[in-house]
Amino acid sequence: ALLFQEARRLLGIDPHRIVMMGDSRGAIAALEMAANPAYNTYTVQYVIASVPAVKLGEQIVDFSNLSYPGMLSVISNDTGYKYAWLPNWKDPETGWSGRKLLMNNLLGTVDRDVADSRSLWSDMQISALKRKGTKVVLSVGTHDILMPFSLYLKYVDKLMAAGIPLRFDIMYRFGHNGAKDFMAYPKMALRHMLLGGPDIETGTYHWKRKS
């Protein structure tokens, strides 16, 4: 919120016509900042998010397995312990598993339900996006080694149930690089706000690789 107050003071931006975009952890940040549940000093009109992690509690507990080997490397990378991904590994300080330590490092809790409540999935984040009228463009891959596709479908159901304007791009046989043409969407959003050009269409769209 302070960043956008400074931008308004120094650059003369319109704090209520902002477009945000991000990929992976950047997409998490874009959606969280767009929701902005604690402050009201700016409004994000559009958020373009590619392959964000949306429900970290369930993801870490239930999907950190050999079906999602990328998540196993995340456990090691984000805890700092090389073998934290092994099922019998214990943190030398707390005795926690690698999964619990990862959750605590990311979200300050070892409780799966609390972790979910602090994720993009949370009612607080969803209701804030709804309240501010933010349009969401979500692009995901069906074969993402870091983010289970089933959790995206749950997230989309929750966005749609809240009545949030949504464009959902499903990229068949794409991995952790879901965007079809990432830069096209923010350009279209800005043109629509500034010049009255075509708006980004809502709905679910299906894309697949040619090879």
PDB file of C-alpha atoms in Angstrom:
ATOM      1  CA  ALA A   1       0.000   0.000   0.000  1.00  0.00           C
ATOM      2  CA  LEU A   2       2.860   2.402   0.835  1.00  0.00           C
ATOM      3  CA  LEU A   3       4.533   1.588  -2.487  1.00  0.00           C
ATOM      4  CA  PHE A   4       1.471   2.725  -4.430  1.00  0.00           C
ATOM      5  CA  GLN A   5       1.069   5.821  -2.284  1.00  0.00           C
ATOM      6  CA  GLU A   6       4.637   6.740  -3.259  1.00  0.00           C
ATOM      7  CA  ALA A   7       3.936   6.001  -6.909  1.00  0.00           C
ATOM      8  CA  ARG A   8       0.913   8.269  -6.757  1.00  0.00           C
ATOM      9  CA  ARG A   9       2.950  11.065  -5.169  1.00  0.00           C
ATOM     10  CA  LEU A  10       6.040  10.777  -7.379  1.00  0.00           C
ATOM     11  CA  LEU A  11       4.613   9.592 -10.702  1.00  0.00           C
ATOM     12  CA  GLY A  12       1.013  10.740 -10.607  1.00  0.00           C
ATOM     13  CA  ILE A  13      -0.424   7.268 -11.196  1.00  0.00           C
ATOM     14  CA  ASP A  14      -4.114   6.533 -10.899  1.00  0.00           C
ATOM     15  CA  PRO A  15      -4.147   4.224  -7.845  1.00  0.00           C
ATOM     16  CA  HIS A  16      -7.486   2.725  -8.836  1.00  0.00           C
ATOM     17  CA  ARG A  17      -6.596   1.647 -12.381  1.00  0.00           C
ATOM     18  CA  ILE A  18      -3.750  -0.792 -11.812  1.00  0.00           C
ATOM     19  CA  VAL A  19      -2.924  -3.941 -13.777  1.00  0.00           C
ATOM     20  CA  MET A  20      -0.827  -6.608 -12.053  1.00  0.00           C
ATOM     21  CA  MET A  21       0.782  -9.683 -13.517  1.00  0.00           C
ATOM     22  CA  GLY A  22       3.058 -12.459 -12.350  1.00  0.00           C
ATOM     23  CA  ASP A  23       4.256 -15.981 -12.992  1.00  0.00           C
ATOM     24  CA  SER A  24       4.580 -18.743 -10.368  1.00  0.00           C
ATOM     25  CA  ARG A  25       5.493 -17.081  -7.046  1.00  0.00           C
ATOM     26  CA  GLY A  26       5.092 -13.739  -8.823  1.00  0.00           C
ATOM     27  CA  ALA A  27       1.516 -14.768  -9.608  1.00  0.00           C
ATOM     28  CA  ILE A  28       0.902 -15.437  -5.908  1.00  0.00           C
ATOM     29  CA  ALA A  29       2.223 -11.953  -5.098  1.00  0.00           C
ATOM     30  CA  ALA A  30       0.093 -10.356  -7.844  1.00  0.00           C
ATOM     31  CA  LEU A  31      -3.105 -12.009  -6.596  1.00  0.00           C
ATOM     32  CA  GLU A  32      -2.365 -11.194  -2.949  1.00  0.00           C
ATOM     33  CA  MET A  33      -1.584  -7.567  -3.745  1.00  0.00           C
ATOM     34  CA  ALA A  34      -4.676  -7.330  -5.957  1.00  0.00           C
ATOM     35  CA  ALA A  35      -6.836  -8.592  -3.079  1.00  0.00           C
ATOM     36  CA  ASN A  36      -5.091  -6.139  -0.734  1.00  0.00           C
ATOM     37  CA  PRO A  37      -7.428  -7.117   2.131  1.00  0.00           C
ATOM     38  CA  ALA A  38      -5.825  -4.932   4.792  1.00  0.00           C
ATOM     39  CA  TYR A  39      -5.735  -1.559   2.965  1.00  0.00           C
ATOM     40  CA  ASN A  40      -7.853   0.418   0.533  1.00  0.00           C
ATOM     41  CA  THR A  41      -5.357   2.904  -0.891  1.00  0.00           C
ATOM     42  CA  TYR A  42      -5.337   1.302  -4.352  1.00  0.00           C
ATOM     43  CA  THR A  43      -7.495  -0.876  -6.580  1.00  0.00           C
ATOM     44  CA  VAL A  44      -6.306  -3.476  -9.063  1.00  0.00           C
ATOM     45  CA  GLN A  45      -8.616  -3.664 -12.077  1.00  0.00           C
ATOM     46  CA  TYR A  46      -6.946  -6.728 -13.607  1.00  0.00           C
ATOM     47  CA  VAL A  47      -4.595  -9.396 -12.315  1.00  0.00           C
ATOM     48  CA  ILE A  48      -2.948 -11.713 -14.841  1.00  0.00           C
ATOM     49  CA  ALA A  49      -1.639 -14.781 -13.015  1.00  0.00           C
ATOM     50  CA  SER A  50       0.201 -17.733 -14.522  1.00  0.00           C
ATOM     51  CA  VAL A  51       0.658 -20.974 -12.521  1.00  0.00           C
ATOM     52  CA  PRO A  52       0.344 -19.663  -8.931  1.00  0.00           C
ATOM     53  CA  ALA A  53       0.241 -22.053  -5.970  1.00  0.00           C
ATOM     54  CA  VAL A  54      -3.305 -21.589  -4.693  1.00  0.00           C
ATOM     55  CA  LYS A  55      -3.815 -23.957  -1.718  1.00  0.00           C
ATOM     56  CA  LEU A  56      -0.475 -24.586  -0.035  1.00  0.00           C
ATOM     57  CA  GLY A  57      -1.628 -26.639   2.937  1.00  0.00           C
ATOM     58  CA  GLU A  58      -3.263 -29.359   0.874  1.00  0.00           C
ATOM     59  CA  GLN A  59      -0.556 -29.127  -1.761  1.00  0.00           C
ATOM     60  CA  ILE A  60       2.334 -29.681   0.651  1.00  0.00           C
ATOM     61  CA  VAL A  61       0.652 -32.389   2.721  1.00  0.00           C
ATOM     62  CA  ASP A  62      -1.092 -34.402   0.008  1.00  0.00           C
ATOM     63  CA  PHE A  63       0.841 -33.775  -3.199  1.00  0.00           C
ATOM     64  CA  SER A  64       4.492 -33.740  -2.094  1.00  0.00           C
ATOM     65  CA  ASN A  65       5.077 -37.222  -3.466  1.00  0.00           C
ATOM     66  CA  LEU A  66       6.778 -38.940  -6.381  1.00  0.00           C
ATOM     67  CA  SER A  67       3.885 -37.984  -8.646  1.00  0.00           C
ATOM     68  CA  TYR A  68       5.036 -34.369  -8.211  1.00  0.00           C
ATOM     69  CA  PRO A  69       8.855 -34.594  -8.020  1.00  0.00           C
ATOM     70  CA  GLY A  70       9.198 -30.831  -8.419  1.00  0.00           C
ATOM     71  CA  MET A  71       7.546 -30.355  -5.042  1.00  0.00           C
ATOM     72  CA  LEU A  72      10.124 -32.661  -3.464  1.00  0.00           C
ATOM     73  CA  SER A  73      12.936 -30.380  -4.659  1.00  0.00           C
ATOM     74  CA  VAL A  74      11.025 -27.363  -3.322  1.00  0.00           C
ATOM     75  CA  ILE A  75      11.030 -28.960   0.142  1.00  0.00           C
ATOM     76  CA  SER A  76      14.827 -29.152   0.061  1.00  0.00           C
ATOM     77  CA  ASN A  77      15.339 -25.738  -1.532  1.00  0.00           C
ATOM     78  CA  ASP A  78      13.003 -23.814   0.770  1.00  0.00           C
ATOM     79  CA  THR A  79      14.059 -25.484   4.021  1.00  0.00           C
ATOM     80  CA  GLY A  80      17.799 -25.451   3.324  1.00  0.00           C
ATOM     81  CA  TYR A  81      18.188 -29.158   4.110  1.00  0.00           C
ATOM     82  CA  LYS A  82      19.326 -31.385   1.247  1.00  0.00           C
ATOM     83  CA  TYR A  83      17.444 -34.486   2.377  1.00  0.00           C
ATOM     84  CA  ALA A  84      14.351 -32.820   3.865  1.00  0.00           C
ATOM     85  CA  TRP A  85      12.227 -34.362   1.104  1.00  0.00           C
ATOM     86  CA  LEU A  86      12.791 -37.902   2.419  1.00  0.00           C
ATOM     87  CA  PRO A  87       9.743 -39.281   4.282  1.00  0.00           C
ATOM     88  CA  ASN A  88      11.754 -40.303   7.377  1.00  0.00           C
ATOM     89  CA  TRP A  89      13.767 -37.061   7.652  1.00  0.00           C
ATOM     90  CA  LYS A  90      13.312 -34.974  10.824  1.00  0.00           C
ATOM     91  CA  ASP A  91      14.314 -31.385  11.498  1.00  0.00           C
ATOM     92  CA  PRO A  92      17.191 -31.458  14.032  1.00  0.00           C
ATOM     93  CA  GLU A  93      15.735 -28.485  15.946  1.00  0.00           C
ATOM     94  CA  THR A  94      11.994 -29.237  16.076  1.00  0.00           C
ATOM     95  CA  GLY A  95      11.647 -32.874  15.039  1.00  0.00           C
ATOM     96  CA  TRP A  96       9.224 -31.834  12.282  1.00  0.00           C
ATOM     97  CA  SER A  97       9.071 -33.550   8.905  1.00  0.00           C
ATOM     98  CA  GLY A  98      10.343 -31.690   5.866  1.00  0.00           C
ATOM     99  CA  ARG A  99       6.781 -30.942   4.841  1.00  0.00           C
ATOM    100  CA  LYS A 100       5.924 -29.379   8.199  1.00  0.00           C
ATOM    101  CA  LEU A 101       9.114 -27.334   8.174  1.00  0.00           C
ATOM    102  CA  LEU A 102       8.353 -26.104   4.642  1.00  0.00           C
ATOM    103  CA  MET A 103       4.831 -25.070   5.638  1.00  0.00           C
ATOM    104  CA  ASN A 104       6.126 -23.272   8.709  1.00  0.00           C
ATOM    105  CA  ASN A 105       8.788 -21.442   6.674  1.00  0.00           C
ATOM    106  CA  LEU A 106       6.264 -20.342   4.041  1.00  0.00           C
ATOM    107  CA  LEU A 107       3.165 -19.618   6.115  1.00  0.00           C
ATOM    108  CA  GLY A 108       4.134 -19.650   9.793  1.00  0.00           C
ATOM    109  CA  THR A 109       2.153 -22.762  10.708  1.00  0.00           C
ATOM    110  CA  VAL A 110       2.401 -26.559  10.603  1.00  0.00           C
ATOM    111  CA  ASP A 111      -1.399 -26.966  10.504  1.00  0.00           C
ATOM    112  CA  ARG A 112      -2.676 -27.827   7.022  1.00  0.00           C
ATOM    113  CA  ASP A 113      -6.036 -26.074   7.456  1.00  0.00           C
ATOM    114  CA  VAL A 114      -4.427 -22.908   8.801  1.00  0.00           C
ATOM    115  CA  ALA A 115      -1.965 -22.964   5.883  1.00  0.00           C
ATOM    116  CA  ASP A 116      -4.887 -23.188   3.449  1.00  0.00           C
ATOM    117  CA  SER A 117      -6.558 -20.243   5.208  1.00  0.00           C
ATOM    118  CA  ARG A 118      -3.431 -18.153   4.531  1.00  0.00           C
ATOM    119  CA  SER A 119      -3.267 -19.116   0.850  1.00  0.00           C
ATOM    120  CA  LEU A 120      -4.938 -17.583  -2.206  1.00  0.00           C
ATOM    121  CA  TRP A 121      -7.721 -20.086  -1.545  1.00  0.00           C
ATOM    122  CA  SER A 122      -8.758 -18.268   1.641  1.00  0.00           C
ATOM    123  CA  ASP A 123     -12.149 -16.636   2.036  1.00  0.00           C
ATOM    124  CA  MET A 124     -10.374 -13.401   2.986  1.00  0.00           C
ATOM    125  CA  GLN A 125      -8.494 -13.252  -0.328  1.00  0.00           C
ATOM    126  CA  ILE A 126     -11.483 -14.313  -2.432  1.00  0.00           C
ATOM    127  CA  SER A 127     -13.904 -11.864  -0.796  1.00  0.00           C
ATOM    128  CA  ALA A 128     -11.403  -8.991  -1.165  1.00  0.00           C
ATOM    129  CA  LEU A 129     -11.047  -9.656  -4.911  1.00  0.00           C
ATOM    130  CA  LYS A 130     -14.830  -9.752  -5.199  1.00  0.00           C
ATOM    131  CA  ARG A 131     -15.296  -6.555  -3.203  1.00  0.00           C
ATOM    132  CA  LYS A 132     -12.873  -4.628  -5.401  1.00  0.00           C
ATOM    133  CA  GLY A 133     -14.305  -5.883  -8.688  1.00  0.00           C
ATOM    134  CA  THR A 134     -10.937  -7.242  -9.873  1.00  0.00           C
ATOM    135  CA  LYS A 135     -10.948  -9.286 -13.071  1.00  0.00           C
ATOM    136  CA  VAL A 136      -8.699 -12.373 -12.864  1.00  0.00           C
ATOM    137  CA  VAL A 137      -6.905 -13.988 -15.799  1.00  0.00           C
ATOM    138  CA  LEU A 138      -5.601 -17.393 -14.698  1.00  0.00           C
ATOM    139  CA  SER A 139      -3.371 -19.487 -16.963  1.00  0.00           C
ATOM    140  CA  VAL A 140      -2.327 -23.001 -15.894  1.00  0.00           C
ATOM    141  CA  GLY A 141      -0.714 -26.118 -17.328  1.00  0.00           C
ATOM    142  CA  THR A 142      -2.210 -29.581 -16.952  1.00  0.00           C
ATOM    143  CA  HIS A 143       1.205 -31.221 -16.415  1.00  0.00           C
ATOM    144  CA  ASP A 144       2.712 -28.858 -13.848  1.00  0.00           C
ATOM    145  CA  ILE A 145       5.259 -30.676 -11.661  1.00  0.00           C
ATOM    146  CA  LEU A 146       4.878 -28.061  -8.908  1.00  0.00           C
ATOM    147  CA  MET A 147       1.137 -27.412  -8.793  1.00  0.00           C
ATOM    148  CA  PRO A 148      -1.533 -30.147  -8.992  1.00  0.00           C
ATOM    149  CA  PHE A 149      -4.146 -29.393 -11.659  1.00  0.00           C
ATOM    150  CA  SER A 150      -6.979 -30.576  -9.387  1.00  0.00           C
ATOM    151  CA  LEU A 151      -6.270 -27.731  -6.946  1.00  0.00           C
ATOM    152  CA  TYR A 152      -6.586 -25.199  -9.770  1.00  0.00           C
ATOM    153  CA  LEU A 153     -10.047 -26.560 -10.556  1.00  0.00           C
ATOM    154  CA  LYS A 154     -11.062 -26.183  -6.894  1.00  0.00           C
ATOM    155  CA  TYR A 155      -9.731 -22.598  -6.907  1.00  0.00           C
ATOM    156  CA  VAL A 156     -11.563 -21.744 -10.113  1.00  0.00           C
ATOM    157  CA  ASP A 157     -14.798 -23.147  -8.672  1.00  0.00           C
ATOM    158  CA  LYS A 158     -14.377 -20.877  -5.659  1.00  0.00           C
ATOM    159  CA  LEU A 159     -13.657 -17.781  -7.794  1.00  0.00           C
ATOM    160  CA  MET A 160     -16.673 -18.478  -9.979  1.00  0.00           C
ATOM    161  CA  ALA A 161     -18.945 -19.138  -6.993  1.00  0.00           C
ATOM    162  CA  ALA A 162     -17.949 -15.706  -5.639  1.00  0.00           C
ATOM    163  CA  GLY A 163     -18.898 -14.079  -8.951  1.00  0.00           C
ATOM    164  CA  ILE A 164     -15.379 -12.841  -9.726  1.00  0.00           C
ATOM    165  CA  PRO A 165     -14.908 -12.060 -13.457  1.00  0.00           C
ATOM    166  CA  LEU A 166     -12.547 -14.793 -14.644  1.00  0.00           C
ATOM    167  CA  ARG A 167     -10.753 -15.890 -17.764  1.00  0.00           C
ATOM    168  CA  PHE A 168      -9.370 -19.414 -17.258  1.00  0.00           C
ATOM    169  CA  ASP A 169      -6.824 -20.657 -19.790  1.00  0.00           C
ATOM    170  CA  ILE A 170      -6.129 -24.405 -19.566  1.00  0.00           C
ATOM    171  CA  MET A 171      -2.873 -25.314 -21.340  1.00  0.00           C
ATOM    172  CA  TYR A 172      -2.910 -29.026 -22.170  1.00  0.00           C
ATOM    173  CA  ARG A 173       0.480 -30.741 -21.900  1.00  0.00           C
ATOM    174  CA  PHE A 174       2.097 -27.550 -20.604  1.00  0.00           C
ATOM    175  CA  GLY A 175       4.076 -27.705 -17.369  1.00  0.00           C
ATOM    176  CA  HIS A 176       4.985 -24.903 -14.959  1.00  0.00           C
ATOM    177  CA  ASN A 177       4.712 -22.358 -17.783  1.00  0.00           C
ATOM    178  CA  GLY A 178       1.012 -21.990 -18.325  1.00  0.00           C
ATOM    179  CA  ALA A 179       0.715 -18.693 -20.194  1.00  0.00           C
ATOM    180  CA  LYS A 180      -0.332 -18.802 -23.831  1.00  0.00           C
ATOM    181  CA  ASP A 181       0.852 -15.260 -24.600  1.00  0.00           C
ATOM    182  CA  PHE A 182       1.634 -13.712 -21.259  1.00  0.00           C
ATOM    183  CA  MET A 183       2.225 -10.109 -22.352  1.00  0.00           C
ATOM    184  CA  ALA A 184      -0.863  -9.919 -24.566  1.00  0.00           C
ATOM    185  CA  TYR A 185      -3.248  -9.758 -21.595  1.00  0.00           C
ATOM    186  CA  PRO A 186      -1.816  -6.765 -19.693  1.00  0.00           C
ATOM    187  CA  LYS A 187      -1.522  -4.867 -22.986  1.00  0.00           C
ATOM    188  CA  MET A 188      -5.174  -5.569 -23.741  1.00  0.00           C
ATOM    189  CA  ALA A 189      -6.213  -4.590 -20.204  1.00  0.00           C
ATOM    190  CA  LEU A 190      -4.351  -1.285 -20.373  1.00  0.00           C
ATOM    191  CA  ARG A 191      -5.718  -0.484 -23.838  1.00  0.00           C
ATOM    192  CA  HIS A 192      -9.242  -1.191 -22.603  1.00  0.00           C
ATOM    193  CA  MET A 193      -8.883   1.087 -19.570  1.00  0.00           C
ATOM    194  CA  LEU A 194      -7.093   3.923 -21.366  1.00  0.00           C
ATOM    195  CA  LEU A 195      -8.511   3.855 -24.892  1.00  0.00           C
ATOM    196  CA  GLY A 196     -11.686   1.813 -24.675  1.00  0.00           C
ATOM    197  CA  GLY A 197     -10.369  -1.084 -26.762  1.00  0.00           C
ATOM    198  CA  PRO A 198     -11.682  -4.667 -26.544  1.00  0.00           C
ATOM    199  CA  ASP A 199     -11.843  -6.088 -23.047  1.00  0.00           C
ATOM    200  CA  ILE A 200     -10.384  -9.454 -22.021  1.00  0.00           C
ATOM    201  CA  GLU A 201     -13.135 -12.031 -22.466  1.00  0.00           C
ATOM    202  CA  THR A 202     -14.225 -14.153 -19.524  1.00  0.00           C
ATOM    203  CA  GLY A 203     -14.843 -17.899 -19.641  1.00  0.00           C
ATOM    204  CA  THR A 204     -12.814 -21.092 -19.879  1.00  0.00           C
ATOM    205  CA  TYR A 205     -10.500 -21.550 -22.873  1.00  0.00           C
ATOM    206  CA  HIS A 206      -8.610 -24.661 -23.913  1.00  0.00           C
ATOM    207  CA  TRP A 207      -5.199 -24.695 -25.598  1.00  0.00           C
ATOM    208  CA  LYS A 208      -2.893 -27.555 -26.569  1.00  0.00           C
ATOM    209  CA  ARG A 209       0.590 -27.955 -27.962  1.00  0.00           C
ATOM    210  CA  LYS A 210       0.901 -28.738 -31.646  1.00  0.00           C
ATOM    211  CA  SER A 211       3.695 -31.252 -31.039  1.00  0.00           C
TER     212      SER A 211
END
